[in-house]
mmCIF file with all atom_site columns, C-alpha atoms in Angstrom:
data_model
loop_
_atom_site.group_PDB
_atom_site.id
_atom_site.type_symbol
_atom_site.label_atom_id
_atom_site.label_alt_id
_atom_site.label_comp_id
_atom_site.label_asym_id
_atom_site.label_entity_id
_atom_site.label_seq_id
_atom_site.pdbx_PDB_ins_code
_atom_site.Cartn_x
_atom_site.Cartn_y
_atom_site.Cartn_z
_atom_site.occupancy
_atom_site.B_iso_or_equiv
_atom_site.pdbx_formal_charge
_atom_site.auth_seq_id
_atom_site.auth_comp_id
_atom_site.auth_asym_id
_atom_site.auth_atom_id
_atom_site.pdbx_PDB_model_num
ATOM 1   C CA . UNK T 1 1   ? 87.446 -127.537 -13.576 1.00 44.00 ? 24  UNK T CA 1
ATOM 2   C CA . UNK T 1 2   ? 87.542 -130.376 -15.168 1.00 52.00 ? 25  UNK T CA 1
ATOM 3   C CA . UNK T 1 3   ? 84.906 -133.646 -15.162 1.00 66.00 ? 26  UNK T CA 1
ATOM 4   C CA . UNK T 1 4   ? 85.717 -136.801 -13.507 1.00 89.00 ? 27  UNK T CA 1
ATOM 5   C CA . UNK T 1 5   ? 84.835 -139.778 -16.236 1.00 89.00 ? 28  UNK T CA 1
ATOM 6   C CA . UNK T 1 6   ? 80.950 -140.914 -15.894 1.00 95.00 ? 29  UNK T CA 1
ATOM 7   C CA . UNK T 1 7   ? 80.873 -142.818 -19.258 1.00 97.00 ? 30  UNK T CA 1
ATOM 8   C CA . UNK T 1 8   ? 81.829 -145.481 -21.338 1.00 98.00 ? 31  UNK T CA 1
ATOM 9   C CA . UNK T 1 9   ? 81.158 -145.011 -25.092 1.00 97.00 ? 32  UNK T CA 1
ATOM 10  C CA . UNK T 1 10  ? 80.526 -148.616 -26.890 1.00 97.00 ? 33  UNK T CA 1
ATOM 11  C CA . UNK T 1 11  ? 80.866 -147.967 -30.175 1.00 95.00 ? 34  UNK T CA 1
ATOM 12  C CA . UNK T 1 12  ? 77.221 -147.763 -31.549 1.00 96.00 ? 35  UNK T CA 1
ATOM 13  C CA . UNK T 1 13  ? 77.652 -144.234 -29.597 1.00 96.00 ? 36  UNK T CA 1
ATOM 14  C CA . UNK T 1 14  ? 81.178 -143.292 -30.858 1.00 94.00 ? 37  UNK T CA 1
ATOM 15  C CA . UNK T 1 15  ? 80.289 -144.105 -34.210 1.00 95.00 ? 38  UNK T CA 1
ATOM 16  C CA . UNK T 1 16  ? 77.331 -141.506 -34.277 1.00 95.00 ? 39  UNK T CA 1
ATOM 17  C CA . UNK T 1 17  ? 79.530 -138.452 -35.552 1.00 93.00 ? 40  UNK T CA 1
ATOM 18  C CA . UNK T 1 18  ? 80.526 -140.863 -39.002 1.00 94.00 ? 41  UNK T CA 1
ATOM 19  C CA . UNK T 1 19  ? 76.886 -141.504 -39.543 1.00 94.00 ? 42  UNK T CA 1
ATOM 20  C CA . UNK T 1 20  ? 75.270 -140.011 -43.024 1.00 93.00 ? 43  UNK T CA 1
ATOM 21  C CA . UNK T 1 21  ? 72.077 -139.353 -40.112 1.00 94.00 ? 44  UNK T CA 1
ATOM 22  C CA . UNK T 1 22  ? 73.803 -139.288 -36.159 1.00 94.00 ? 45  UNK T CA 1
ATOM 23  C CA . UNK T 1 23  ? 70.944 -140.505 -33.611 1.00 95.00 ? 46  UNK T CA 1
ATOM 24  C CA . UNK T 1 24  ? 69.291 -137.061 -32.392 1.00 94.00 ? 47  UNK T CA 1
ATOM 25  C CA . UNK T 1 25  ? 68.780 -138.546 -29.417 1.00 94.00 ? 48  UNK T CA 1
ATOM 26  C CA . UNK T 1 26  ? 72.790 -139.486 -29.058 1.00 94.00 ? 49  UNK T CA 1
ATOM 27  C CA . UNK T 1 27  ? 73.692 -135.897 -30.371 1.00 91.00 ? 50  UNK T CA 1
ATOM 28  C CA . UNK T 1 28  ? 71.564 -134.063 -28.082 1.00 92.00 ? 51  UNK T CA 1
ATOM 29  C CA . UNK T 1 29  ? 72.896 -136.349 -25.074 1.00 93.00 ? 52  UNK T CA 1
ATOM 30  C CA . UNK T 1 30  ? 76.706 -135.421 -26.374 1.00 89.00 ? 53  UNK T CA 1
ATOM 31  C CA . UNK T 1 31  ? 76.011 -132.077 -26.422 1.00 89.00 ? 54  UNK T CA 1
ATOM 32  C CA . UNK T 1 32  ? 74.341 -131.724 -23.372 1.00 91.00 ? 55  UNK T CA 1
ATOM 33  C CA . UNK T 1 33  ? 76.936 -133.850 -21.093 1.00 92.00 ? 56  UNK T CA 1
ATOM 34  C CA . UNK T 1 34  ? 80.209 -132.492 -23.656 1.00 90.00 ? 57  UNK T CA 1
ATOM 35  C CA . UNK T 1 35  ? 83.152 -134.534 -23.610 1.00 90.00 ? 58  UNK T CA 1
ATOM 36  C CA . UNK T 1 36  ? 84.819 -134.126 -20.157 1.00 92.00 ? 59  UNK T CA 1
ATOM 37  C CA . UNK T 1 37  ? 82.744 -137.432 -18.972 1.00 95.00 ? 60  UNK T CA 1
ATOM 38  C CA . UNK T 1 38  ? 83.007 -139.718 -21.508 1.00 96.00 ? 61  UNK T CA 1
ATOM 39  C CA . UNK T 1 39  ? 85.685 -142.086 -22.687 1.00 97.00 ? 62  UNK T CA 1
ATOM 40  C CA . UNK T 1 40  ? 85.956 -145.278 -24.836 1.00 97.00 ? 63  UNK T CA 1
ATOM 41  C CA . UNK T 1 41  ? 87.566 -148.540 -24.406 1.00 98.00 ? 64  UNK T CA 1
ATOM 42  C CA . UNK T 1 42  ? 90.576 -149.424 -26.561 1.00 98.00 ? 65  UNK T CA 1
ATOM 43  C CA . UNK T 1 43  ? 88.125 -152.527 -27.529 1.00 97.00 ? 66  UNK T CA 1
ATOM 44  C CA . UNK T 1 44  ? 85.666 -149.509 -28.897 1.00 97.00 ? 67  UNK T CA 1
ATOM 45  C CA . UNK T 1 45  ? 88.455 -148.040 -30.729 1.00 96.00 ? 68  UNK T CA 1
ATOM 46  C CA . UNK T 1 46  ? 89.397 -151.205 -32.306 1.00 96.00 ? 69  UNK T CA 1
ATOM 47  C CA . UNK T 1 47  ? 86.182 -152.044 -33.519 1.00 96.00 ? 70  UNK T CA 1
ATOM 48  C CA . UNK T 1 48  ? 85.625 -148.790 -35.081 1.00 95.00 ? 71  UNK T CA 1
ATOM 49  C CA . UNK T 1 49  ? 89.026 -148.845 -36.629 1.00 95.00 ? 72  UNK T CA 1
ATOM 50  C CA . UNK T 1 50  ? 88.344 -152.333 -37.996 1.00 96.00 ? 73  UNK T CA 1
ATOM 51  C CA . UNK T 1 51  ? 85.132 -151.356 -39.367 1.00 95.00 ? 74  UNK T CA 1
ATOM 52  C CA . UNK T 1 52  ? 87.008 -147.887 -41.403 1.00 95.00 ? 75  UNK T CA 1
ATOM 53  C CA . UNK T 1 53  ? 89.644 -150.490 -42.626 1.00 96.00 ? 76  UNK T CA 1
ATOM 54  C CA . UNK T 1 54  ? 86.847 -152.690 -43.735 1.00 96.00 ? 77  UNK T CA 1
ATOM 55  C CA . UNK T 1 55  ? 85.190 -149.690 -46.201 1.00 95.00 ? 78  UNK T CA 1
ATOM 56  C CA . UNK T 1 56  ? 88.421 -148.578 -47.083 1.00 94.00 ? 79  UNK T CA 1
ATOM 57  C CA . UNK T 1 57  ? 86.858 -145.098 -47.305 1.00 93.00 ? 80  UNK T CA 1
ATOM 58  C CA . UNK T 1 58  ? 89.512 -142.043 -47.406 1.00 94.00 ? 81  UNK T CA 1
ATOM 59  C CA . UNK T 1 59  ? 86.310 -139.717 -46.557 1.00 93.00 ? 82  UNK T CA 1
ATOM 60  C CA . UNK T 1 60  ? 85.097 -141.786 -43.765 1.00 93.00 ? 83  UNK T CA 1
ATOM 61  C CA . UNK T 1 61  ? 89.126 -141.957 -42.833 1.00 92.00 ? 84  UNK T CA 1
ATOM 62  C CA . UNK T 1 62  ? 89.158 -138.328 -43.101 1.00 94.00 ? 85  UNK T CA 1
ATOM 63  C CA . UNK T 1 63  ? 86.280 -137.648 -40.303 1.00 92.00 ? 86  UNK T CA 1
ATOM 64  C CA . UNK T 1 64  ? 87.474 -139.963 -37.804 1.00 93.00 ? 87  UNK T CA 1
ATOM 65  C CA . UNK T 1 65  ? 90.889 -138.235 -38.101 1.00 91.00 ? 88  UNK T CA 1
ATOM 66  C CA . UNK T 1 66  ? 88.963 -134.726 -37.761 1.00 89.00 ? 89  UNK T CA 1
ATOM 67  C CA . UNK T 1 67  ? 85.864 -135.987 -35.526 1.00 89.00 ? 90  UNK T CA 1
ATOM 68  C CA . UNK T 1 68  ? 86.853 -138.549 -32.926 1.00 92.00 ? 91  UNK T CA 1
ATOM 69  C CA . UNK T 1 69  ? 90.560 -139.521 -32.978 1.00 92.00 ? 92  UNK T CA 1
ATOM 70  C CA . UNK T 1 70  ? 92.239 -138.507 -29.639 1.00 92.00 ? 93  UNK T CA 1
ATOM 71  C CA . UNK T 1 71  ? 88.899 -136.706 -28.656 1.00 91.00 ? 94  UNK T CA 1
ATOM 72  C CA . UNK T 1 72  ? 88.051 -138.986 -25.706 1.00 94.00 ? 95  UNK T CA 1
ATOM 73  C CA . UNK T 1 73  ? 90.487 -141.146 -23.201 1.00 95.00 ? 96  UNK T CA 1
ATOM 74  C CA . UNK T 1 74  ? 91.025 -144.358 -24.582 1.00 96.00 ? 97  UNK T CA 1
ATOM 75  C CA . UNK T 1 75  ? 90.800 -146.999 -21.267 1.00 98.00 ? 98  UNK T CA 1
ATOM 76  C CA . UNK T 1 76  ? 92.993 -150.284 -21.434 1.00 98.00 ? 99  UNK T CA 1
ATOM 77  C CA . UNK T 1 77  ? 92.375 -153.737 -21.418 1.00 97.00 ? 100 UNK T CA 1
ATOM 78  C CA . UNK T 1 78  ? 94.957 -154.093 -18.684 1.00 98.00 ? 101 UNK T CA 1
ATOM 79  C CA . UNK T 1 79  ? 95.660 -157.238 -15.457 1.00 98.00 ? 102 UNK T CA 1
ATOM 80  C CA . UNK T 1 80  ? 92.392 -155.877 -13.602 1.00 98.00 ? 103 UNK T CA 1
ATOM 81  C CA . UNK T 1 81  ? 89.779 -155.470 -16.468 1.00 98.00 ? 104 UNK T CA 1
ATOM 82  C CA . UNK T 1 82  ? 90.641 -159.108 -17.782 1.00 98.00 ? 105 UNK T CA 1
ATOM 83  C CA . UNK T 1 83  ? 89.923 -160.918 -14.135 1.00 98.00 ? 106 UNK T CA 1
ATOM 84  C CA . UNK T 1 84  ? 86.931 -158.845 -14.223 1.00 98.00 ? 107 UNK T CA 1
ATOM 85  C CA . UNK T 1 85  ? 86.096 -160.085 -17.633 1.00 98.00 ? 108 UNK T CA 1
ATOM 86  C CA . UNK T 1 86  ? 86.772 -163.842 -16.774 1.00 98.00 ? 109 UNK T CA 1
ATOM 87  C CA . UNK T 1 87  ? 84.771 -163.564 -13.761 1.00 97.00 ? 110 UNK T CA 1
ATOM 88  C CA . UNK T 1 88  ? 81.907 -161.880 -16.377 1.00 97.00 ? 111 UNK T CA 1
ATOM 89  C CA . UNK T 1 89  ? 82.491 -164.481 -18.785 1.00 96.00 ? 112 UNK T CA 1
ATOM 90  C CA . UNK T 1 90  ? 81.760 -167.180 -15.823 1.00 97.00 ? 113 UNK T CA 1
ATOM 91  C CA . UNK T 1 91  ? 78.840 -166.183 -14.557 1.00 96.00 ? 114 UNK T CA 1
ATOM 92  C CA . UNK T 1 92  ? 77.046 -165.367 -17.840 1.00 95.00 ? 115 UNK T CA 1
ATOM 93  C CA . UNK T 1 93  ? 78.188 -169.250 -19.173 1.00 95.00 ? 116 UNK T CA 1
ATOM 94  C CA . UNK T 1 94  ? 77.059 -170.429 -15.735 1.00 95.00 ? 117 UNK T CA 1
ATOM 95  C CA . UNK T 1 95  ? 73.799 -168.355 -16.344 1.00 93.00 ? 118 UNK T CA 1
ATOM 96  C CA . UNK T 1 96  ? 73.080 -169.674 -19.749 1.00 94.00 ? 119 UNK T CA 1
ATOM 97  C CA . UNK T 1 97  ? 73.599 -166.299 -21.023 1.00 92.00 ? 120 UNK T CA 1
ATOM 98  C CA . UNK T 1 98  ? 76.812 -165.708 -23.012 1.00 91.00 ? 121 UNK T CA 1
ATOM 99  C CA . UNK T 1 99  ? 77.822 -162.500 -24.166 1.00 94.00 ? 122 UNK T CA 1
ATOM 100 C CA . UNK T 1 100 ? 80.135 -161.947 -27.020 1.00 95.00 ? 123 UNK T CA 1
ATOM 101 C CA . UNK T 1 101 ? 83.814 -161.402 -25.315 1.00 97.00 ? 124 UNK T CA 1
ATOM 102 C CA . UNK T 1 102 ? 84.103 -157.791 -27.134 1.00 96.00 ? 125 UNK T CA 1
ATOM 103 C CA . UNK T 1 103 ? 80.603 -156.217 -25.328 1.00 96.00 ? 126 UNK T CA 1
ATOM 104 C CA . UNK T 1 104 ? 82.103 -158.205 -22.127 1.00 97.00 ? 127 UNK T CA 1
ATOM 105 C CA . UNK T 1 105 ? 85.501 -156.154 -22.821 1.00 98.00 ? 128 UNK T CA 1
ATOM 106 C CA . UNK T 1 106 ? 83.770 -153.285 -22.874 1.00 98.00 ? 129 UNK T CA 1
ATOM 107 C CA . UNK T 1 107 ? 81.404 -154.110 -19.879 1.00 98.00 ? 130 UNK T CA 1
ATOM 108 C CA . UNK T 1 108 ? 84.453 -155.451 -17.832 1.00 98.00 ? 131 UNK T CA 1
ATOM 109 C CA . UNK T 1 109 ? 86.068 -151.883 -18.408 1.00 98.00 ? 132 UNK T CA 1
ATOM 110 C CA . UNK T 1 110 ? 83.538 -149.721 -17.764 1.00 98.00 ? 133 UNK T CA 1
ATOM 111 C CA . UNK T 1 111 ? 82.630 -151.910 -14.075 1.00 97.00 ? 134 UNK T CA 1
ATOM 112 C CA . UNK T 1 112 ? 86.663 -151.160 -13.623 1.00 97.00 ? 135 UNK T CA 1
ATOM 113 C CA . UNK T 1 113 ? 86.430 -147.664 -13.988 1.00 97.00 ? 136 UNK T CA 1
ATOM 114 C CA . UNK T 1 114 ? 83.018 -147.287 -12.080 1.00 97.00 ? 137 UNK T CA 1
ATOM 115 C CA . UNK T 1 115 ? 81.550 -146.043 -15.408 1.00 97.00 ? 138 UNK T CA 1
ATOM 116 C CA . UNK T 1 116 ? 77.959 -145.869 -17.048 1.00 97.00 ? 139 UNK T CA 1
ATOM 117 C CA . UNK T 1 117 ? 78.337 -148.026 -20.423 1.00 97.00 ? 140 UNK T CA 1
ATOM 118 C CA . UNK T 1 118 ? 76.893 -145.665 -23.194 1.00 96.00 ? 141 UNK T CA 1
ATOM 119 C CA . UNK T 1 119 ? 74.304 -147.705 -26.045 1.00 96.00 ? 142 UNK T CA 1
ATOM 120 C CA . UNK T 1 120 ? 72.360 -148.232 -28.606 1.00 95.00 ? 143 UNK T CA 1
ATOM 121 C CA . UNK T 1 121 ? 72.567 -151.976 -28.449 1.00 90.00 ? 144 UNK T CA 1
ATOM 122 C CA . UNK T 1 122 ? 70.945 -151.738 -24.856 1.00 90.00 ? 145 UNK T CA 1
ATOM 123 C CA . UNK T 1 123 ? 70.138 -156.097 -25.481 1.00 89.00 ? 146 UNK T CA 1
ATOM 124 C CA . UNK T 1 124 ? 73.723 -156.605 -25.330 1.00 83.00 ? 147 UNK T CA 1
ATOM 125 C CA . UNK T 1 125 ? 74.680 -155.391 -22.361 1.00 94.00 ? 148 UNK T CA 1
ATOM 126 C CA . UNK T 1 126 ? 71.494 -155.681 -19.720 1.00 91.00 ? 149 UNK T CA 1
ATOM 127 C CA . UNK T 1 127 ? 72.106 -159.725 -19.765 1.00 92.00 ? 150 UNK T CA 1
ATOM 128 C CA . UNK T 1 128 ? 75.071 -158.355 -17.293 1.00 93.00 ? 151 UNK T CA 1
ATOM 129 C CA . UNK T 1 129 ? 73.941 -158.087 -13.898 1.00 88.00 ? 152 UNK T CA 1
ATOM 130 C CA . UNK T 1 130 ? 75.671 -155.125 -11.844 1.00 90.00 ? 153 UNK T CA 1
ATOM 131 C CA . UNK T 1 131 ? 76.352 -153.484 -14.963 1.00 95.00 ? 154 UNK T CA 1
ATOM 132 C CA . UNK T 1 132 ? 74.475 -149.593 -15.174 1.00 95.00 ? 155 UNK T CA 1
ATOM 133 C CA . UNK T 1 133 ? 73.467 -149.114 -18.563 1.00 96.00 ? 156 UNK T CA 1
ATOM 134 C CA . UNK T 1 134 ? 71.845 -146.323 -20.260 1.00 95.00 ? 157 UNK T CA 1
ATOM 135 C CA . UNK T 1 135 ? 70.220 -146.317 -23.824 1.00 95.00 ? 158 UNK T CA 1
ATOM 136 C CA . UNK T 1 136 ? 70.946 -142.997 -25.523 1.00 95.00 ? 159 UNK T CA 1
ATOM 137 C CA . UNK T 1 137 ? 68.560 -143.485 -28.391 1.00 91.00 ? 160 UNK T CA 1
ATOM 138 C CA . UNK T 1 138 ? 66.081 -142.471 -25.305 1.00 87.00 ? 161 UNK T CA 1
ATOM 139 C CA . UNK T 1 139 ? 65.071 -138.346 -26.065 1.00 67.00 ? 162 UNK T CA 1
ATOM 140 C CA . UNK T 1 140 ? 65.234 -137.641 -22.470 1.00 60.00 ? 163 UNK T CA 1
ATOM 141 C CA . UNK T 1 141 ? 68.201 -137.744 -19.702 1.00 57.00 ? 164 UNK T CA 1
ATOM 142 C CA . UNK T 1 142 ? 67.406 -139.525 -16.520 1.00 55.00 ? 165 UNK T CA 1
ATOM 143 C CA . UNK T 1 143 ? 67.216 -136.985 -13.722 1.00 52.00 ? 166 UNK T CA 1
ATOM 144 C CA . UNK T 1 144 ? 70.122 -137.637 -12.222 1.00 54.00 ? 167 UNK T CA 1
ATOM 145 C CA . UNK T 1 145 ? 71.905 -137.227 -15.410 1.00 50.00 ? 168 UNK T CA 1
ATOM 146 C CA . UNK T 1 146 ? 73.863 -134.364 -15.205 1.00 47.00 ? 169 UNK T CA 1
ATOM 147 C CA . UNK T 1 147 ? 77.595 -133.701 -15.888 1.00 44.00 ? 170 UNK T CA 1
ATOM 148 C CA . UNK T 1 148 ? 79.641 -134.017 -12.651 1.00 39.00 ? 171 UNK T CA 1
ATOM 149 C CA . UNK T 1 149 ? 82.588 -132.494 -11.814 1.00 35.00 ? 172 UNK T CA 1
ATOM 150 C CA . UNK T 1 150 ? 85.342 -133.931 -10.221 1.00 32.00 ? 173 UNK T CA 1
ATOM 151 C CA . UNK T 1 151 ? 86.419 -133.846 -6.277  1.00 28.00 ? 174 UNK T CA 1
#
């Protein structure tokens, strides 16, 4: 059977398995849940990509090609997700609460998709209203926190 999507990874998450020291809290979470319900945003991908180009580490290169490439669906930034994301953008400006356009990329995905965004950086995503967020540097699942299966 397999798991319908419940998560968006941003990349503090997707990140963990490059880590010298991966979050415990993140790694317990992972293995707990397993892959089936998570899934990244191409913006998650990007930024992570960026950041291995930045180091210019073969090492580092070498996990992400043996830890996390093609592990998890990669979502697009298609027609839907950006008029979700202007509308975001909007009401945060008219709020007097701007978020940087990658986190709303991310955000705007994940309300797309009906997904839970996945963080460490729990600050830059609760400005959002409507937006379920869960901080996985927290030791213990919420209760209904379980992996579901699909229909």
């Amino acid at each position: 059977m397999t798991m319908a999507l419940a998560y968006l990874l941003d990349t503090s998450i997707y990140s963990q398995p490059l880590k010298p020291t991966p979050n415990a809290n993140v790694v317990a979470r992972w293995k707990t849940l397993g892959d089936g319900p998570l899934a990244i945003s191409v913006i998650t991908e990007a930024e992570l990509r960026y950041g291995l180009a930045l180091k210019g580490s073969a090492k580092l290169d070498a996990a992400y090609a043996a830890l996390l490439k093609g592990r998890f669906p990669v979502l697009p930034v298609d027609q839907v997700v950006g008029d979700v994301f202007a509308e975001m953008k909007a009401t945060q400006q008219r709020a007097g609460k701007p978020v940087a356009d990658l986190d709303l990329l991310i955000a705007a995905t994940a309300r797309t998709h009906g997904l839970i965004v996945a963080t460490l950086n729990i600050r830059h995503f609760t400005l959002i209203a409507d937006l379920v967020v869960e901080d996985w540097s927290l030791s213990e699942l919420p209760p209904d926190d379980q992996p579901r299966p699909s229909p």
